[in-house]
Amino acid sequence: MGNAAVKQATETWVYAFGGGTADGDASMKNLLGGKGANLAEMAKLGLPVPPGFTISTAVCTAYYDTGRAWPAGLEAQVDAALSTLEASTGKGFGDPANPLLVSVRSGARASMPGMMDTVLNLGLNEAVAAGLAEKAGGRFAYDSYRRFIHMYSNVVLGLDHEEFEHILSSYKERKEFELDTELDADDWKEIIVRYKKAVEEDLGRPFPEDPREQLWGAISAVFNSWMSDRAIIYRKLNDIPESWGTAVNVQAMVFGNLGDTSATGVAFTRDPSNGQAIFYGEYLINAQGEDVVAGIRTPAPISRERAATLGSSDAPLEDSMPEVYAQLREVAAKLESHYKDMQDIEFTVEDGKLYMLQTRSGKRTAGAAVKIAVDMVREGLITEEEGLMRIDPSALDQLLHPRLLTDQEFADLNTKRRNSGQEALPVYDVIVRGLPASPGAAVGKIVFDSEEAFHLANKGEDVILVRLETSPDDIKGMHAARAILTARGGMTSHAAVVARGMGRPCVCGASGIQIDYNAGTLTVRGRTFRAGDVITLDGASGRVIAGAAEMVQPDLSGDFGELMGWADKRRKLKVRANAETPVDTRTAVEFGAEGVGLCRTEHMFFEEERIPAVRTMILSNDERGRREALAKLLPMQRSDFEEIFRILGDRPATIRLLDPPLHEFLPHTDEDIAGVAKASGLSAEELKRRANDLHESNPMLGHRGCRLGITYPEIYEMQARAIFEAAVNVARDGGVQPVPEVMIPLVATYRELEILKALVDETARKVFAEMGVTLDYMVGTMIELPRAALAAKEIALAAEFFSFGTNDLTQTTLGISRDDAGKFLTAYSDKGIYEKDPFVTLDQEGVGELVKMAAERGRAGRPGIKLGICGEHGGDPASVEFCHRVGLDYVSCSPYRVPIARLAAAQAAVRNGTK
Amino acid sequence: MGNAAVKQATETWVYAFGGGTADGDASMKNLLGGKGANLAEMAKLGLPVPPGFTISTAVCTAYYDTGRAWPAGLEAQVDAALSTLEASTGKGFGDPANPLLVSVRSGARASMPGMMDTVLNLGLNEAVAAGLAEKAGGRFAYDSYRRFIHMYSNVVLGLDHEEFEHILSSYKERKEFELDTELDADDWKEIIVRYKKAVEEDLGRPFPEDPREQLWGAISAVFNSWMSDRAIIYRKLNDIPESWGTAVNVQAMVFGNLGDTSATGVAFTRDPSNGQAIFYGEYLINAQGEDVVAGIRTPAPISRERAATLGSSDAPLEDSMPEVYAQLREVAAKLESHYKDMQDIEFTVEDGKLYMLQTRSGKRTAGAAVKIAVDMVREGLITEEEGLMRIDPSALDQLLHPRLLTDQEFADLNTKRRNSGQEALPVYDVIVRGLPASPGAAVGKIVFDSEEAFHLANKGEDVILVRLETSPDDIKGMHAARAILTARGGMTSHAAVVARGMGRPCVCGASGIQIDYNAGTLTVRGRTFRAGDVITLDGASGRVIAGAAEMVQPDLSGDFGELMGWADKRRKLKVRANAETPVDTRTAVEFGAEGVGLCRTEHMFFEEERIPAVRTMILSNDERGRREALAKLLPMQRSDFEEIFRILGDRPATIRLLDPPLHEFLPHTDEDIAGVAKASGLSAEELKRRANDLHESNPMLGHRGCRLGITYPEIYEMQARAIFEAAVNVARDGGVQPVPEVMIPLVATYRELEILKALVDETARKVFAEMGVTLDYMVGTMIELPRAALAAKEIALAAEFFSFGTNDLTQTTLGISRDDAGKFLTAYSDKGIYEKDPFVTLDQEGVGELVKMAAERGRAGRPGIKLGICGEHGGDPASVEFCHRVGLDYVSCSPYRVPIARLAAAQAAVRNGTK
């Protein structure tokens, strides 16, 4: 403490602002908090900021370092700042003749719920209130005083809010008052007596009369709230270090409630819902800020443009106070061009004079963000790179799918409805929250069966498929449905992965719900929904909503294309898509994919007309039988590949040979087996026996991937033949040179790849000889097992490319089945074990180390080896940045995430340099 | 080729031996092959070796390097060696007057089936045969000639063996001969005419008359057989490099079939079945080596001792040729003391004169190996360290369990039976081969149901439990059975692991068999066995044998203890056992375990009187309900631990908290659920619902291990309390200070361990405070996930010890479920992908790198951290050596493998130094 004390004695703890000058500025957020730094900046810009001072975050740190003692020098500095404030306002703190009242607000570096927010009107006591009553009227003075006692008792003294509400409402009841405005000065005086009595009874001491005691009480309360349980939890969840601390802002009060020449309001320099350059916001005449929040009176629109949008007939500020409005617009324009971003500002008009209370970057929808960024670049306000960095890549999802309204949009819509005489919409009836597995929102009727989903959709119905979990059998129903809801499964369960690939909204692992297929019911918290009931699914938040909610349709404006163009100029990573259907491949190309990074050939096996041949192949007891069945599949696979090659043109396609265990293609329940047997003419007994034979305890770690190629080489041979024949056929048509990259999955050793590469090469040689055309192609492997990462140097000797299958690599490295993780991953993130779902954002310390190691070893084994990633992480911005840093050549993701990956790759390049 | 040719011109290709001298010696095995080197060595020792020469392995290499051309200088060197041979024998190669006949034999570095073996009597043609007839009689000469044509045509010219057999048997039939001995010289001449005619018809050219052509034909045949399919496959399977090549031995013929003063035989310097120092072996008067093999005549015992053992009344060589016998014993003694190992020798007596044809270290049973090694140390022939290195640690299994007879023992037994007038036993009727999952052999009746196995065993029946696969429900039945057979599962499936732990023989993954529980039948290759049928299981080889086979009971002599004492003096690794029952713990201590390395607490949950409480706990919807059920389990777990601590005394015990997913404790089929519901009073519907809730796609990667501790901390709290209360209770009894090491399973991150270590520490603190006794204990973790290995430095900050769970680490690193691996691991080892089952022998390049990395990082995080291994690999000698090299502190394995680990650890220390 010795040294610290010495240091403290010489340190500046308090930073004043106001009167066209300030000790701090916007760059000092760490020391002054966001609010304090912006108040200082505005003061320096000469804007009309009520004067005040900021007690720095360093005080907070010192306070906790010394067991909650004030650092030396602080009190003197606060006293000095208060004197300066008195001088600049010409008022006296605690002076009944001309009282200075202040607000006390917390302000950390990052906005942080859970902390003490605000105490207004501080500095009032009996004498000061009487003095104020002389100057500004008794009703205003005692109304302000009772507000102060209520607020201070609650947030500083820790008393129950309800107690004060109760005193007030009893009084109003007895006096038969309806509204607060009916109470006069004497009524408020009576209330004040009762408030003070209650405080004294609760605390055993009277409410503080000394303004300085009130001020230090409020300052302490702000600092103490830094260590409140809620604040601690919030910091843990959001990775905010405890050492940051909070600042305290003490500012002279200005009053928007001094009569009809006073007002208070909030404004945005552009429309935060769509980014249009209109002056947006709302205000209330004769009110304090808390009245806007309380919602008792409805605020009016700030500008004529805004009023027109809402169809409002209330007078905008532009009309009611034209001079103040002109000044406010000027200030707003100055702030936006100064901060080079759309601003969210708070202001108060006291007796015709404008005061700025806060400015900060405004929250906005993704569409607004894109429009604002592009407009600002056009306006010359920011550079293209700055424009790029303004957009959260994940938010682009909102642009590509229908979505629910934001809270602000919802409020606006209801305002509009009310203004046009319609009834306001009820708030969303959220019946359960699951995992936000695939973005977008959809409305439809509940259907529990995939077959039925298909039939109803064919009749033009919008349906939502609801399943315990999905399997490959459900693909048809998932495609037909508007959205998918499952009770089980995590962010990378079958349902989630397939839904993302198809661009269908999906909510997974909604573990509160019970589904009874036989009864056709979904039950959750005592409420039962039946097949045919309409629900809304929000894949972006995981909400399941009863009934049909309002939605916003996607709108890809030209701005979006322009932004993507800037991204493409800067990124170093190429972006491919995971796609195996012509529809997906076309979507991917439209979204800017530069090739297919993962074409899962087994998806082609599940189609209705093919699965009988697949099953016959599986039921064969010998190679000859399997070859006969495979011969039937060959032309179908070939035509699949032809179509994909045609869509892709000269773009490369990484085609993964058969990966899932064979039992996935067989029916499992007795009922299904009987059905398949009947439909296909196969023996039910045989089907059952074979399904039993193939049963696996842990299919994820079973007889799959290249293990199928090793044990049944004829399968891989057929697939390789289909690929090469298709490539030659498309090349012969002219104009296009397909680039097949044949990928062997689940390799763990060099030898596996050596054996299977030889098979593929031999097949290519035969096909090219038969067809008289030779094409370039590559053979490579997925790195999706820890052993493959460890042995990457050796494996690279046989691999022309690596594609990191980070889904399976995460499963094996962490020992977590993505299908089963839902049961504990929530507890895990609650306890801070995995900060983010490792199936969504790459676990950089664990899985990432293996990726890095494999990239290095792979390059050691084969300099210049092509490296990509094709796990779900390929569309996650943080993971894309990791891929950039590790120096991969490309990322591959769901078609709908391609724009996200393109932007994230560009941001990574801007942030890290392109090396 | 240029350089090689120059080099070849100056190289020595041919090495002569005989007449008390030799160009080579025993140290030149790489160049001369095993046989050639030992022939040279014997010649140098002055032993009576028929002279000859060895064409080196370098010729084989050169032959293949140059597209099967002879290296320059070879022919001249062979000619020269042949001349020397003629000179030393006084005979001429191809000289009818005094013919030199030779044998040509292959001889690689390692004994290798699949290669050309032997051609005898080479050098005969019409003229030479006539000359030989003059000297040694017509019958001998033409019998030798026809043997030569037959053998040469078959092994050198590649003609079918059957063709010659057919000619001979037709002739004998026509002449109404029964035995070969009835044929005279003219008969053989006639046969020779027919043989030669057949050769000429098949080949289109006559049988070679020129002895030099014959010789080169035989030499080429040996070298060509190096690249035969069978040899190539054998080399792949046994990891023998192709570059080693084979040598060719050309040696002057000596004849054991020159009348009653001639003989041929084999001998061992000690008894290979039990190691006793008797002169062991057999011989035939007037015979060539091939007659012994053909089995037409029964050989007689070599010594009186051996005759007594067999109850044989045939005259031993000791009596029939006392002088030769004396000379042979002298030679044998000389060879044994020269090679310092028990020798397996071949000899021929030609007209009263002894010739040595081969010597090599003799194969022996494990019991014999131990006795011989210990005896030789006692005799001062070898050092203790040499004695230790003589024993294959894996072979010790044979000493600890009943086993089947070796081929030699089986033959001896039948000889003994015949000599005492009993009928010979039929050869084993092997009905199927599975994986040798747990060593030892057992005979018993087939039982398909665990409950029935238990009841029949209680009635004194020997039963063999036969299941598709086993689950924890089968533990009781497995314990009751003599042995376990399963259709599914690999070397580390549930059945295999549990059987090894219990010391029960087990054959797993016998994938040819079909089991019908309802019918009570086991069907394999068209044969059906029913419940009650007797079978024999050989867990050492994986054989399943119809009926009751003869067995050898284990016999741990004092020699074994002495050997183990030498091992314990030298090893650096400590050896612990995986044990959780008092029986296993006691067995482990008896086998020399220095503690328990893995006590799987869940095994205690499966016992009949406990599982209802476990199930109630699982069915509870809240923590309170779980705590109530856990309170019932606490005293049971505590008493388990008390018993184990008492048995262990001051030895440490690593106790793993609950690991398996909870659904393992619930019944699954409708039938089982109904049964459990009825027995326990729990609701069937609840049981079913909960089992469905808990269902997992990949339980191995599911909600288990520390994930249970994170989500249900009350379970781990109860277990920790049981451990500490038990430790205090045992310590209070006095004399013993238990050392609990509490192990948290399946940790992947530091944070998991941090949370659970805090829980365990807090529980310890409470228990010690309540009971007024404080004990030392440790908290540590298993490293069984790749991520844990990667994050070992950080994890070590919270871990006082690491125990490598290499079973799960292998599963996750390789992405192979041990339960499902049976379906492809065979194909994998056939194709040389994994040389050895990675669940038996640690995959050192993959899993081993992670172990090494984790050991290094763990030590970096916590210098001196205690490191052990508790996977199945802890009992595998190659893996134990790896653990020694990585510098672990201990290995832990099944109780029955403790002696193996002790010896393997000592051998590792001798081989690698103790650092």
Short mmCIF file of N, CA and C in Angstrom, two decimals, chain A residues 469 488 692-703 706-707 710-711 713 748-749 751-752 755 785-787 790 811-817 819-820 823-824 827-828 831-834 843 845-846 849-850 853 857, chain B residues 236 469 488 692-703 706-707 710-711 748-749 751-752 755 785-787 790 811-817 819-820 823-824 827-828 831-834 843 845-846 849-850 853 857:
data_model
loop_
_atom_site.label_atom_id
_atom_site.label_comp_id
_atom_site.label_asym_id
_atom_site.label_seq_id
_atom_site.Cartn_x
_atom_site.Cartn_y
_atom_site.Cartn_z
N GLU A 469 -36.03 -36.05 -32.94
CA GLU A 469 -34.78 -35.75 -33.61
C GLU A 469 -34.97 -36.19 -35.05
N ARG A 488 -34.54 -32.92 -29.35
CA ARG A 488 -33.19 -33.34 -28.98
C ARG A 488 -32.18 -32.79 -29.97
N ASN A 692 -29.22 -55.93 -37.63
CA ASN A 692 -28.65 -56.37 -36.36
C ASN A 692 -27.15 -56.54 -36.45
N ASP A 693 -26.72 -57.17 -37.55
CA ASP A 693 -25.29 -57.37 -37.78
C ASP A 693 -24.54 -56.05 -37.76
N LEU A 694 -25.17 -55.06 -38.39
CA LEU A 694 -24.48 -53.78 -38.59
C LEU A 694 -24.63 -52.85 -37.40
N HIS A 695 -25.47 -53.25 -36.45
CA HIS A 695 -25.70 -52.38 -35.30
C HIS A 695 -24.37 -51.97 -34.66
N GLU A 696 -24.28 -50.72 -34.25
CA GLU A 696 -23.06 -50.25 -33.60
C GLU A 696 -23.37 -49.50 -32.31
N SER A 697 -22.48 -49.67 -31.34
CA SER A 697 -22.67 -48.97 -30.06
C SER A 697 -22.39 -47.49 -30.21
N ASN A 698 -21.38 -47.17 -30.99
CA ASN A 698 -20.99 -45.78 -31.20
C ASN A 698 -20.72 -45.55 -32.68
N PRO A 699 -21.78 -45.35 -33.45
CA PRO A 699 -21.63 -45.27 -34.91
C PRO A 699 -20.63 -44.19 -35.34
N MET A 700 -20.55 -43.14 -34.55
CA MET A 700 -19.61 -42.06 -34.87
C MET A 700 -18.17 -42.59 -34.95
N LEU A 701 -17.87 -43.61 -34.16
CA LEU A 701 -16.52 -44.16 -34.10
C LEU A 701 -16.50 -45.55 -34.73
N GLY A 702 -17.41 -45.80 -35.67
CA GLY A 702 -17.57 -47.16 -36.12
C GLY A 702 -17.03 -47.44 -37.51
N HIS A 703 -17.76 -48.33 -38.18
CA HIS A 703 -17.35 -48.81 -39.50
C HIS A 703 -17.85 -47.84 -40.54
N CYS A 706 -13.33 -44.04 -44.54
CA CYS A 706 -12.44 -44.84 -45.38
C CYS A 706 -12.43 -46.30 -44.97
N ARG A 707 -12.95 -46.60 -43.77
CA ARG A 707 -13.01 -48.00 -43.35
C ARG A 707 -13.94 -48.79 -44.27
N ILE A 710 -11.87 -49.48 -47.35
CA ILE A 710 -10.89 -50.54 -47.13
C ILE A 710 -11.58 -51.91 -47.18
N THR A 711 -12.76 -52.02 -46.57
CA THR A 711 -13.42 -53.32 -46.50
C THR A 711 -14.26 -53.62 -47.74
N PRO A 713 -13.89 -52.14 -51.20
CA PRO A 713 -13.29 -51.21 -52.17
C PRO A 713 -14.19 -50.96 -53.38
N ALA A 748 -6.87 -42.08 -40.70
CA ALA A 748 -6.08 -41.91 -39.47
C ALA A 748 -4.61 -42.22 -39.72
N THR A 749 -4.33 -42.95 -40.81
CA THR A 749 -2.96 -43.39 -41.07
C THR A 749 -2.61 -43.17 -42.54
N ARG A 751 -1.22 -45.27 -44.43
CA ARG A 751 -1.46 -46.50 -45.20
C ARG A 751 -2.89 -46.55 -45.76
N GLU A 752 -3.87 -46.12 -44.96
CA GLU A 752 -5.25 -46.13 -45.46
C GLU A 752 -5.34 -45.29 -46.73
N ILE A 755 -3.58 -46.85 -49.81
CA ILE A 755 -4.35 -47.91 -50.44
C ILE A 755 -5.49 -47.32 -51.28
N LEU A 785 -9.64 -36.67 -37.55
CA LEU A 785 -9.34 -37.46 -36.37
C LEU A 785 -8.02 -36.93 -35.78
N PRO A 786 -7.91 -36.91 -34.46
CA PRO A 786 -6.66 -36.42 -33.87
C PRO A 786 -5.43 -37.14 -34.43
N ARG A 787 -5.56 -38.44 -34.67
CA ARG A 787 -4.39 -39.16 -35.17
C ARG A 787 -3.96 -38.67 -36.54
N LEU A 790 -1.94 -35.63 -36.05
CA LEU A 790 -0.60 -35.96 -35.55
C LEU A 790 0.27 -36.54 -36.66
N GLN A 811 -15.58 -33.48 -32.21
CA GLN A 811 -16.19 -34.58 -31.47
C GLN A 811 -15.13 -35.49 -30.86
N THR A 812 -14.11 -35.83 -31.65
CA THR A 812 -13.11 -36.77 -31.13
C THR A 812 -12.11 -36.09 -30.20
N THR A 813 -11.71 -34.89 -30.50
CA THR A 813 -10.73 -34.22 -29.65
C THR A 813 -11.30 -33.91 -28.27
N LEU A 814 -12.55 -33.47 -28.26
CA LEU A 814 -13.20 -33.14 -26.99
C LEU A 814 -13.93 -34.35 -26.41
N GLY A 815 -14.08 -35.42 -27.22
CA GLY A 815 -14.81 -36.59 -26.73
C GLY A 815 -16.28 -36.27 -26.51
N ILE A 816 -16.85 -35.43 -27.35
CA ILE A 816 -18.25 -35.05 -27.21
C ILE A 816 -19.01 -35.36 -28.49
N SER A 817 -20.04 -36.17 -28.37
CA SER A 817 -20.92 -36.46 -29.50
C SER A 817 -21.84 -35.27 -29.69
N ASP A 819 -24.51 -35.07 -31.22
CA ASP A 819 -25.92 -35.43 -31.08
C ASP A 819 -26.35 -35.52 -29.62
N ASP A 820 -25.39 -35.76 -28.74
CA ASP A 820 -25.74 -35.99 -27.34
C ASP A 820 -25.35 -34.83 -26.45
N LYS A 823 -27.43 -32.37 -23.63
CA LYS A 823 -27.74 -32.66 -22.23
C LYS A 823 -26.83 -31.97 -21.24
N PHE A 824 -25.63 -31.61 -21.66
CA PHE A 824 -24.75 -30.99 -20.66
C PHE A 824 -24.08 -29.72 -21.14
N ALA A 827 -25.13 -26.57 -19.17
CA ALA A 827 -24.47 -26.48 -17.86
C ALA A 827 -23.01 -26.07 -18.06
N TYR A 828 -22.41 -26.58 -19.13
CA TYR A 828 -21.00 -26.27 -19.39
C TYR A 828 -20.80 -24.80 -19.69
N LYS A 831 -21.25 -22.68 -16.56
CA LYS A 831 -20.13 -22.70 -15.62
C LYS A 831 -18.83 -22.21 -16.26
N GLY A 832 -18.95 -21.70 -17.45
CA GLY A 832 -17.77 -21.12 -18.08
C GLY A 832 -16.74 -22.14 -18.51
N ILE A 833 -17.18 -23.40 -18.75
CA ILE A 833 -16.21 -24.43 -19.15
C ILE A 833 -15.89 -24.28 -20.64
N TYR A 834 -16.90 -24.24 -21.47
CA TYR A 834 -16.67 -23.80 -22.86
C TYR A 834 -17.40 -22.48 -23.03
N ASP A 843 -12.92 -24.53 -31.03
CA ASP A 843 -12.17 -24.54 -29.77
C ASP A 843 -10.70 -24.34 -30.13
N GLU A 845 -7.94 -23.51 -28.50
CA GLU A 845 -6.85 -24.08 -27.68
C GLU A 845 -6.71 -25.58 -27.92
N GLY A 846 -7.83 -26.27 -28.12
CA GLY A 846 -7.76 -27.71 -28.28
C GLY A 846 -7.74 -28.12 -29.74
N GLU A 849 -5.34 -26.24 -31.94
CA GLU A 849 -3.93 -26.63 -31.91
C GLU A 849 -3.67 -27.80 -32.85
N LEU A 850 -4.61 -28.71 -32.91
CA LEU A 850 -4.45 -29.84 -33.84
C LEU A 850 -4.49 -29.37 -35.29
N MET A 853 -1.20 -27.70 -35.98
CA MET A 853 -0.15 -28.73 -36.05
C MET A 853 -0.24 -29.48 -37.38
N ARG A 857 2.56 -29.66 -40.21
CA ARG A 857 3.14 -30.96 -40.57
C ARG A 857 2.80 -31.32 -42.01
N LYS B 236 4.82 -59.44 -44.83
CA LYS B 236 3.99 -58.28 -44.49
C LYS B 236 3.43 -58.42 -43.09
N GLU B 469 -23.22 -60.00 -27.04
CA GLU B 469 -22.23 -59.13 -26.41
C GLU B 469 -22.66 -59.02 -24.95
N ARG B 488 -19.89 -60.58 -30.72
CA ARG B 488 -19.49 -59.24 -31.12
C ARG B 488 -18.44 -58.68 -30.17
N ASN B 692 -35.60 -43.34 -22.28
CA ASN B 692 -35.67 -42.63 -23.56
C ASN B 692 -34.98 -41.29 -23.50
N ASP B 693 -35.25 -40.54 -22.42
CA ASP B 693 -34.59 -39.25 -22.22
C ASP B 693 -33.08 -39.39 -22.28
N LEU B 694 -32.60 -40.45 -21.64
CA LEU B 694 -31.15 -40.59 -21.47
C LEU B 694 -30.50 -41.27 -22.67
N HIS B 695 -31.32 -41.74 -23.60
CA HIS B 695 -30.76 -42.43 -24.77
C HIS B 695 -29.69 -41.58 -25.45
N GLU B 696 -28.61 -42.21 -25.87
CA GLU B 696 -27.55 -41.47 -26.55
C GLU B 696 -27.16 -42.16 -27.84
N SER B 697 -26.84 -41.36 -28.86
CA SER B 697 -26.41 -41.92 -30.13
C SER B 697 -25.01 -42.52 -30.02
N ASN B 698 -24.15 -41.84 -29.27
CA ASN B 698 -22.77 -42.30 -29.10
C ASN B 698 -22.39 -42.19 -27.62
N PRO B 699 -22.81 -43.17 -26.83
CA PRO B 699 -22.61 -43.07 -25.38
C PRO B 699 -21.15 -42.83 -25.00
N MET B 700 -20.25 -43.38 -25.81
CA MET B 700 -18.83 -43.20 -25.53
C MET B 700 -18.46 -41.72 -25.48
N LEU B 701 -19.16 -40.92 -26.27
CA LEU B 701 -18.85 -39.48 -26.34
C LEU B 701 -19.97 -38.66 -25.71
N GLY B 702 -20.66 -39.26 -24.76
CA GLY B 702 -21.87 -38.63 -24.27
C GLY B 702 -21.76 -38.02 -22.89
N HIS B 703 -22.88 -38.10 -22.18
CA HIS B 703 -23.00 -37.48 -20.87
C HIS B 703 -22.45 -38.43 -19.81
N CYS B 706 -16.63 -36.76 -16.00
CA CYS B 706 -16.78 -35.57 -15.17
C CYS B 706 -18.00 -34.75 -15.57
N ARG B 707 -18.57 -35.05 -16.75
CA ARG B 707 -19.77 -34.31 -17.14
C ARG B 707 -20.92 -34.62 -16.19
N ILE B 710 -20.25 -32.48 -13.15
CA ILE B 710 -20.58 -31.07 -13.36
C ILE B 710 -22.10 -30.86 -13.27
N THR B 711 -22.86 -31.81 -13.86
CA THR B 711 -24.30 -31.61 -13.88
C THR B 711 -24.98 -32.14 -12.62
N ALA B 748 -11.52 -32.57 -20.05
CA ALA B 748 -10.98 -32.03 -21.31
C ALA B 748 -10.40 -30.63 -21.11
N THR B 749 -10.81 -30.00 -20.01
CA THR B 749 -10.39 -28.61 -19.78
C THR B 749 -9.97 -28.43 -18.32
N ARG B 751 -10.87 -26.05 -16.43
CA ARG B 751 -11.99 -25.55 -15.64
C ARG B 751 -12.83 -26.69 -15.05
N GLU B 752 -13.03 -27.76 -15.82
CA GLU B 752 -13.79 -28.90 -15.28
C GLU B 752 -13.13 -29.43 -14.02
N ILE B 755 -13.34 -27.07 -10.96
CA ILE B 755 -14.64 -27.09 -10.28
C ILE B 755 -14.76 -28.35 -9.42
N LEU B 785 -8.69 -37.95 -23.22
CA LEU B 785 -9.21 -37.26 -24.40
C LEU B 785 -8.06 -36.49 -25.02
N PRO B 786 -8.01 -36.42 -26.35
CA PRO B 786 -6.92 -35.68 -26.99
C PRO B 786 -6.81 -34.25 -26.45
N ARG B 787 -7.97 -33.61 -26.21
CA ARG B 787 -7.89 -32.24 -25.73
C ARG B 787 -7.20 -32.14 -24.38
N LEU B 790 -3.56 -32.18 -24.96
CA LEU B 790 -3.09 -30.90 -25.49
C LEU B 790 -3.05 -29.84 -24.39
N GLN B 811 -9.55 -44.73 -28.44
CA GLN B 811 -10.83 -44.62 -29.15
C GLN B 811 -11.00 -43.24 -29.77
N THR B 812 -10.68 -42.20 -29.01
CA THR B 812 -10.92 -40.86 -29.51
C THR B 812 -9.83 -40.43 -30.49
N THR B 813 -8.60 -40.78 -30.23
CA THR B 813 -7.52 -40.35 -31.11
C THR B 813 -7.63 -41.02 -32.48
N LEU B 814 -7.97 -42.29 -32.46
CA LEU B 814 -8.10 -43.02 -33.72
C LEU B 814 -9.51 -42.94 -34.28
N GLY B 815 -10.44 -42.48 -33.45
CA GLY B 815 -11.83 -42.44 -33.89
C GLY B 815 -12.41 -43.82 -34.09
N ILE B 816 -12.02 -44.76 -33.22
CA ILE B 816 -12.49 -46.14 -33.34
C ILE B 816 -13.14 -46.57 -32.03
N SER B 817 -14.40 -46.97 -32.12
CA SER B 817 -15.09 -47.51 -30.96
C SER B 817 -14.62 -48.94 -30.75
N ASP B 819 -15.91 -51.23 -29.14
CA ASP B 819 -17.00 -52.20 -29.22
C ASP B 819 -17.35 -52.53 -30.67
N ASP B 820 -17.05 -51.62 -31.56
CA ASP B 820 -17.47 -51.81 -32.95
C ASP B 820 -16.31 -52.15 -33.88
N LYS B 823 -15.53 -55.31 -36.68
CA LYS B 823 -16.00 -55.43 -38.05
C LYS B 823 -14.94 -55.07 -39.09
N PHE B 824 -13.97 -54.26 -38.70
CA PHE B 824 -12.98 -53.90 -39.73
C PHE B 824 -11.53 -54.06 -39.29
N ALA B 827 -9.60 -56.72 -41.28
CA ALA B 827 -9.19 -56.24 -42.60
C ALA B 827 -8.03 -55.26 -42.45
N TYR B 828 -8.06 -54.47 -41.41
CA TYR B 828 -7.02 -53.48 -41.19
C TYR B 828 -5.68 -54.13 -40.91
N LYS B 831 -4.27 -55.76 -44.09
CA LYS B 831 -3.68 -54.82 -45.05
C LYS B 831 -2.54 -54.01 -44.44
N GLY B 832 -2.15 -54.39 -43.25
CA GLY B 832 -0.98 -53.73 -42.65
C GLY B 832 -1.24 -52.30 -42.24
N ILE B 833 -2.51 -51.94 -41.98
CA ILE B 833 -2.81 -50.56 -41.59
C ILE B 833 -2.45 -50.35 -40.13
N TYR B 834 -2.97 -51.19 -39.27
CA TYR B 834 -2.44 -51.21 -37.90
C TYR B 834 -1.76 -52.56 -37.73
N ASP B 843 -0.69 -47.57 -29.83
CA ASP B 843 -0.31 -46.96 -31.11
C ASP B 843 0.67 -45.84 -30.80
N GLU B 845 2.87 -44.04 -32.52
CA GLU B 845 2.98 -42.84 -33.36
C GLU B 845 1.82 -41.88 -33.11
N GLY B 846 0.64 -42.42 -32.84
CA GLY B 846 -0.52 -41.56 -32.68
C GLY B 846 -0.80 -41.28 -31.21
N GLU B 849 2.17 -40.32 -29.11
CA GLU B 849 2.65 -38.93 -29.18
C GLU B 849 1.86 -38.05 -28.22
N LEU B 850 0.56 -38.33 -28.12
CA LEU B 850 -0.25 -37.54 -27.18
C LEU B 850 0.16 -37.80 -25.73
N MET B 853 3.40 -36.01 -25.17
CA MET B 853 3.15 -34.57 -25.12
C MET B 853 2.52 -34.19 -23.77
N ARG B 857 4.03 -31.75 -21.02
CA ARG B 857 3.29 -30.53 -20.66
C ARG B 857 2.85 -30.59 -19.20
#
